[in-house]
Short mmCIF file of C-alpha atoms in Angstrom, two decimals:
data_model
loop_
_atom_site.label_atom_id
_atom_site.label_comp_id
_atom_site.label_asym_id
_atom_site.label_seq_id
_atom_site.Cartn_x
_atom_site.Cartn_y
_atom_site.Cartn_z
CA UNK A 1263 97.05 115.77 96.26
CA UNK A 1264 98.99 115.51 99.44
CA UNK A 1265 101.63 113.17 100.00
CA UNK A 1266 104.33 112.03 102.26
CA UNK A 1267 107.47 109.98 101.75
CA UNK A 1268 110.29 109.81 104.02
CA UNK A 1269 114.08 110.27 102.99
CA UNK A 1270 116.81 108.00 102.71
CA UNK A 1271 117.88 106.09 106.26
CA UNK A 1272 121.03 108.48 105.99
CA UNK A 1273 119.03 111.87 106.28
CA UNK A 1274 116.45 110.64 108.71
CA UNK A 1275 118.81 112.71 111.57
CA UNK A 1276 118.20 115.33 109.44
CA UNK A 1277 114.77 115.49 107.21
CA UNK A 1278 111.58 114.61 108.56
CA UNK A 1279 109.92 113.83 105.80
CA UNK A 1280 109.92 115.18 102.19
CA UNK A 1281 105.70 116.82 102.00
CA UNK A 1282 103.55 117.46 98.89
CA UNK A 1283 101.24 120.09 98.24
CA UNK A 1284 99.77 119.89 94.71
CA UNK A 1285 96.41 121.78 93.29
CA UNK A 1286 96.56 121.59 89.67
CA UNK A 1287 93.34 121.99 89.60
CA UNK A 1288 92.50 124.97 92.09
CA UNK A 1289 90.40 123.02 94.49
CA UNK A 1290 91.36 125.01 97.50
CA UNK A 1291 92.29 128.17 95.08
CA UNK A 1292 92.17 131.50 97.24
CA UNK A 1293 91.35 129.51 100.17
CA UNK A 1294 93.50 130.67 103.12
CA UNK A 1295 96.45 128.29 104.71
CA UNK A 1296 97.93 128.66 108.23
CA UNK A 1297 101.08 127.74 109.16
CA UNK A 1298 101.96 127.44 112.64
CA UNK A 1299 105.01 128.34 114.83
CA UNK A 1300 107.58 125.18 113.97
CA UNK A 1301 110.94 124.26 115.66
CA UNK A 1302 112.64 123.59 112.41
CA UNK A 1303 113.25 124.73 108.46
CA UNK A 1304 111.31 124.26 105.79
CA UNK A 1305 113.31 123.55 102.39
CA UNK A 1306 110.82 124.07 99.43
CA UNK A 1307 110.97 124.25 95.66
CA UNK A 1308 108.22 125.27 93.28
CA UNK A 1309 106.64 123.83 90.45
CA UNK A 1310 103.99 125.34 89.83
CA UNK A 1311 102.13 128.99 90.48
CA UNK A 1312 104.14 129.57 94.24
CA UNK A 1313 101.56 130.57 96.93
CA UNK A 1314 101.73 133.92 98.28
CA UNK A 1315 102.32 135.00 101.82
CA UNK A 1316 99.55 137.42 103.26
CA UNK A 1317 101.23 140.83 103.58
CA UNK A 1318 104.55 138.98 102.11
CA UNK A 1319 105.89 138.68 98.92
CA UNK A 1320 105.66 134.89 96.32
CA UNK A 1321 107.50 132.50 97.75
CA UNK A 1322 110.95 132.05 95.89
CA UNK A 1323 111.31 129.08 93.30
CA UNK A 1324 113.76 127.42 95.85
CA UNK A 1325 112.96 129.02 99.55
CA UNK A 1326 114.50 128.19 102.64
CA UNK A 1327 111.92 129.28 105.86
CA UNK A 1328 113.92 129.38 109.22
CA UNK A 1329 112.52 128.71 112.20
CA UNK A 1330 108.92 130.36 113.08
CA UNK A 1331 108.20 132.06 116.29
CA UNK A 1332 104.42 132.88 115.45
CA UNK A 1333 101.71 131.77 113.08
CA UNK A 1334 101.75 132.76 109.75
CA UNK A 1335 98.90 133.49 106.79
CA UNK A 1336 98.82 132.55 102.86
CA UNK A 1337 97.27 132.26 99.96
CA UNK A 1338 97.40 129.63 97.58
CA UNK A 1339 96.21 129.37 93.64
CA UNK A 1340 95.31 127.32 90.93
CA UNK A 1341 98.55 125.27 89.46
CA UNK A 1342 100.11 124.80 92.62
CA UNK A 1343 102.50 121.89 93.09
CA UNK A 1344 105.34 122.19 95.87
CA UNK A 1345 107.21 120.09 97.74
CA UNK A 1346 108.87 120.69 100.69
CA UNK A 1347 112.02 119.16 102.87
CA UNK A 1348 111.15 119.18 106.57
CA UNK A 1349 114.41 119.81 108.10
CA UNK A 1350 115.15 119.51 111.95
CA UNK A 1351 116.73 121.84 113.94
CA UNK A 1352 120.09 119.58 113.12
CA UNK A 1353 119.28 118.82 109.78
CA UNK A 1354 119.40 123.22 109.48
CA UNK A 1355 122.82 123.27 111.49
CA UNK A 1356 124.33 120.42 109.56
CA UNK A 1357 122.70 121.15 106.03
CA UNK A 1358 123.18 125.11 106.41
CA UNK A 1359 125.38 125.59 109.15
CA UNK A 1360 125.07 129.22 110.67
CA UNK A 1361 122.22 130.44 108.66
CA UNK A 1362 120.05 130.40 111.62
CA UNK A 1363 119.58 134.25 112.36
CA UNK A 1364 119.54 134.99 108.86
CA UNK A 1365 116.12 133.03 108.16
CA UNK A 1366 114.77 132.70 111.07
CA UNK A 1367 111.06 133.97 110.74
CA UNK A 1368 111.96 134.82 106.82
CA UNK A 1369 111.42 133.40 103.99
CA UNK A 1370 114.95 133.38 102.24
CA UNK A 1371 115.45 132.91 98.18
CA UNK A 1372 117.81 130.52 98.40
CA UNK A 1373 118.91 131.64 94.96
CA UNK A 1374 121.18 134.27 97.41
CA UNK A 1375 122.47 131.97 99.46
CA UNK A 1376 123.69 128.83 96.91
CA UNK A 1377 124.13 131.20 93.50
CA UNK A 1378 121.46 131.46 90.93
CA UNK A 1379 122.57 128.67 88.82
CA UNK A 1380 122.70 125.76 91.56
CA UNK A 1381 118.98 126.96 92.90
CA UNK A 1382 117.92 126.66 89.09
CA UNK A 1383 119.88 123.70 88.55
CA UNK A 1384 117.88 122.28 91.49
CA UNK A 1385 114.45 123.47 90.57
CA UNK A 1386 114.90 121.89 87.40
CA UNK A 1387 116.01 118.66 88.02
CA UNK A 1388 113.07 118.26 90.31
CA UNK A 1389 110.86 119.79 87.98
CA UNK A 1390 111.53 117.05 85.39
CA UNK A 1391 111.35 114.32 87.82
CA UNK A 1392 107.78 115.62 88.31
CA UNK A 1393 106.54 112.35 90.33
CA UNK A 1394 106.90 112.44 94.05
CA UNK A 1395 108.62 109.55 94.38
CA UNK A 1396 110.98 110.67 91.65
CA UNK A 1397 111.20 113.72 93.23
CA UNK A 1398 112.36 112.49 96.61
CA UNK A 1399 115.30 110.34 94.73
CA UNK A 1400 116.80 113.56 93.72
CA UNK A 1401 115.95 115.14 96.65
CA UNK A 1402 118.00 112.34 98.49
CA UNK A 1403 120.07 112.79 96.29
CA UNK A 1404 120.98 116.83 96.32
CA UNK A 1405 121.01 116.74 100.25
CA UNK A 1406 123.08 114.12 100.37
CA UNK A 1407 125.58 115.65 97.94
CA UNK A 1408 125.61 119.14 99.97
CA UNK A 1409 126.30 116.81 103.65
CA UNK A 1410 129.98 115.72 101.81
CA UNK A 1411 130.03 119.35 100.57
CA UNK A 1412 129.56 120.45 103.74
CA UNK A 1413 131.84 120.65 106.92
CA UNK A 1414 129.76 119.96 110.04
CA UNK A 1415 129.98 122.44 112.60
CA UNK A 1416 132.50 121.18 115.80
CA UNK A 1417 129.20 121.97 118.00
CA UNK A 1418 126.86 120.20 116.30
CA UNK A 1419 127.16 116.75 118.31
CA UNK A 1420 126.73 119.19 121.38
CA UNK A 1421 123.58 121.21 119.83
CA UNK A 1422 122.06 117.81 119.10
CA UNK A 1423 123.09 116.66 122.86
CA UNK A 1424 121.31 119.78 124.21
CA UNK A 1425 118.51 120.07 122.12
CA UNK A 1426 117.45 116.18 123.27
CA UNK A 1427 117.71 117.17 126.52
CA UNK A 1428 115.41 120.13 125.90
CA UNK A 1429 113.03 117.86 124.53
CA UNK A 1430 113.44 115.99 127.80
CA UNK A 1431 111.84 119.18 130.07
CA UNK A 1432 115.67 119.49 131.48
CA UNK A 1433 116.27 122.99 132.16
CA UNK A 1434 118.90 125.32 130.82
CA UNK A 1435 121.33 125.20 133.62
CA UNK A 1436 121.25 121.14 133.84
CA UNK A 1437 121.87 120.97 130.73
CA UNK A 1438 124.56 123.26 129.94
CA UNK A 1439 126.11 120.98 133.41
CA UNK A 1440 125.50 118.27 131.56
CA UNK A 1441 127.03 118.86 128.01
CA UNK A 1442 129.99 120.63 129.95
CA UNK A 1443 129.22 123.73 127.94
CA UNK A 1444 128.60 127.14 129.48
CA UNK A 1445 125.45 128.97 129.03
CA UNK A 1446 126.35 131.74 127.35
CA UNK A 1447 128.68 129.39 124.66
CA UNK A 1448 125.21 127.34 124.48
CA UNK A 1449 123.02 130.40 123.60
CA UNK A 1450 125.29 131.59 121.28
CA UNK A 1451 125.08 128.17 118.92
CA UNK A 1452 121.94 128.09 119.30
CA UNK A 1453 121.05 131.24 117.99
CA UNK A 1454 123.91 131.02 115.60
CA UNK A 1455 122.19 127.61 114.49
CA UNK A 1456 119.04 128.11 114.87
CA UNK A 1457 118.10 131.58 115.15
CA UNK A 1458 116.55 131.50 118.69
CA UNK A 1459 118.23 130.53 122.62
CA UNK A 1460 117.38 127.56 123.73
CA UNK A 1461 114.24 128.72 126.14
CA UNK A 1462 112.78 129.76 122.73
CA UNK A 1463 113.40 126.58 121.30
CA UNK A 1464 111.99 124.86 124.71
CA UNK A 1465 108.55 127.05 124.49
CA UNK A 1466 108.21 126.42 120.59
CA UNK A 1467 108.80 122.85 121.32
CA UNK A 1468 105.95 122.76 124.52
CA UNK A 1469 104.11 124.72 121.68
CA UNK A 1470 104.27 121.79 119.00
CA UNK A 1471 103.61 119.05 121.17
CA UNK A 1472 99.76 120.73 122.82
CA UNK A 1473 99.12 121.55 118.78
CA UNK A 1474 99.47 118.30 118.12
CA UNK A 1475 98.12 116.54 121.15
CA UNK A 1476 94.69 119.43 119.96
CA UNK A 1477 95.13 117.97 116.49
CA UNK A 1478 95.16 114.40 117.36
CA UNK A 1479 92.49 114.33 119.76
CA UNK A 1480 95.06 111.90 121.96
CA UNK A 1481 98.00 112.92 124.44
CA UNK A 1482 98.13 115.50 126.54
CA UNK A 1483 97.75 119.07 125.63
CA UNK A 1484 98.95 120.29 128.79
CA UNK A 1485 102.15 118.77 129.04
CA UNK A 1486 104.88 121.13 129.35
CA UNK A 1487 102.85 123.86 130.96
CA UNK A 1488 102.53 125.03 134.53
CA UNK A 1489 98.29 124.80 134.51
CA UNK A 1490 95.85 125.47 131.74
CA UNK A 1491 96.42 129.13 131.53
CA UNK A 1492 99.82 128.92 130.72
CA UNK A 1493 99.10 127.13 127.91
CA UNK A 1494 96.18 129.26 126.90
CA UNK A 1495 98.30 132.65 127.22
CA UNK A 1496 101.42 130.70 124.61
CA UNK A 1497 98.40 129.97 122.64
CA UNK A 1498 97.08 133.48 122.19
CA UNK A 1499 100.78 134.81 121.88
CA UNK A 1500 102.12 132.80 119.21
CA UNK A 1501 98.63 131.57 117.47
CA UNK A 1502 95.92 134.29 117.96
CA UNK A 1503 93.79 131.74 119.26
CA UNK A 1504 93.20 129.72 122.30
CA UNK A 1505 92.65 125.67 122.22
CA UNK A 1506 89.35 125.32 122.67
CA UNK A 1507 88.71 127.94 119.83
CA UNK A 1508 90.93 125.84 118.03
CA UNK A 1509 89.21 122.49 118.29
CA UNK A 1510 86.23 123.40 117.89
CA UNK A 1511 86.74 124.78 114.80
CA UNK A 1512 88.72 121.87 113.66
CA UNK A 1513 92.10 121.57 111.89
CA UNK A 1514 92.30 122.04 107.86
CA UNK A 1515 92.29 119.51 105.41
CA UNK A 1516 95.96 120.20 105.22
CA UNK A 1517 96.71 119.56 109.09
CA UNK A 1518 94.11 116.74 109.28
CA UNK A 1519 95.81 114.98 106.72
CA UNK A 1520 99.96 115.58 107.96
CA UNK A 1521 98.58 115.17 111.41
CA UNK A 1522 97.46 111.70 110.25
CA UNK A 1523 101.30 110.40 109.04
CA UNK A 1524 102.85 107.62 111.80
CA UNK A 1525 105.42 108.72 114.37
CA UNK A 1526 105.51 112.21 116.10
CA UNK A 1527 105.68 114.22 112.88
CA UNK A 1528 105.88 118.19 113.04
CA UNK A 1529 102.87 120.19 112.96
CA UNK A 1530 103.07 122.84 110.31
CA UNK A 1531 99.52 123.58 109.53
CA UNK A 1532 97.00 124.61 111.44
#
């Protein structure tokens, strides 16, 4: 069972969408899942048996994954039921404001970070909800509770200025002209934030939109990139792959199905 329902109008800055993975029955059990590189966090609790990362440990009960610079193998099982919080890059500077280097390619226990008895506390209320849509209430709910618990970082409205404009194709230097910021301040946030500089950001964002565009079989899986073998060498460094190896193998029954959800949704799996 996969599933996607969006989150209150008042977190839409900052979740994407709240995604189920569920395999009670063990369908795709030992089958292995690719992630890909993704400009954002990923905000997951457990139900079930957690999936295992290849070469990694279980993922946590309540996990937070930072942002991801390459592609990234696991394993999943019978019993497995997840659900997980897409967070944008502002929803993980508003939500967890300067946790950006500490998870960014890691998977973090967020049992460390909140306390052991708020990530259980968590886990369980969702875990008796058990329905998605029940599920996402709380979620809604919990997230919205830790944004009044939360003090927003005095940068944020400039992060979220800048990071636009990234998404724009402006360049570095316009834009730190344009936010009245200087560069170096602007890198700074941005890694505090996020965990990478903002030409990171801009390449893993390039990197999103050609998945996607592959994915999709629609828009243009250049875009972004100087010629065709610009696009193929961020391919091979950040994927292993190249495009055309890539669609003509096809996407997974995970990424055919998220790829399918209206708007410009992330693309997480591969």
């Amino acid at each position: 069972m996969f599933q996607v329902i969006a989150p209150c109008p008042a977190l839409a800055p900052y979740v994407n969408g709240y995604w189920f993975v569920q395999d009670l029955e063990g369908v795709y059990e030992g089958q292995p899942i690719e992630t890909c590189p993704y400009p954002g966090a990923v905000l997951s609790v457990n139900f079930g048996r957690p999936n295992a990362m290849e070469g990694g440990p279980t993922v946590p009960k309540v996990s937070l994954l930072g942002f991801q610079s390459n592609s990234r193998r696991w394993r999943s099982w019978s019993d497995t039921y997840f659900v997980m919080a897409m967070l944008s890059g502002i929803g993980l500077a508003r939500l967890f404001p300067g946790i950006g280097a500490e998870c960014k390619d890691r998977l973090m226990d967020l049992a460390a970070y909140l306390g052991d008895g708020r990530a259980c506390s968590l886990a369980a209320d969702l875990s008796a909800a058990w329905a998605p849509r029940r599920i996402a209430g709380q979620l809604d709910a919990w997230l919205l509770r830790r944004l009044d618990a939360t003090r927003a970082p005095i940068e944020l409205p400039t992060l979220a200025a800048a990071h636009a404009l990234l998404r724009q194709g402006r360049q570095v230097q316009d834009i730190a002209r344009l936010t009245a910021v200087n560069r170096r301040q602007l890198h700074r946030w941005f890694q505090r934030h996020l965990g990478i500089g903002p030409k990171q950001l801009m390449d893993l964002e390039r990197l999103q939109s050609s998945i996607q565009a592959v994915q999709r079989g629609d828009g243009d899986a250049l875009s972004g990139y100087s010629d065709q073998a610009h696009q193929i060498r961020n391919w091979r460094q950040r994927l292993a792959q190249t495009p055309g190896g890539y669609a003509r193998g096809g996407p997974s029954p995970l990424a055919e199905y998220f790829g399918r959800q209206p708007g410009e949704g992330p693309a997480f799996y591969l």
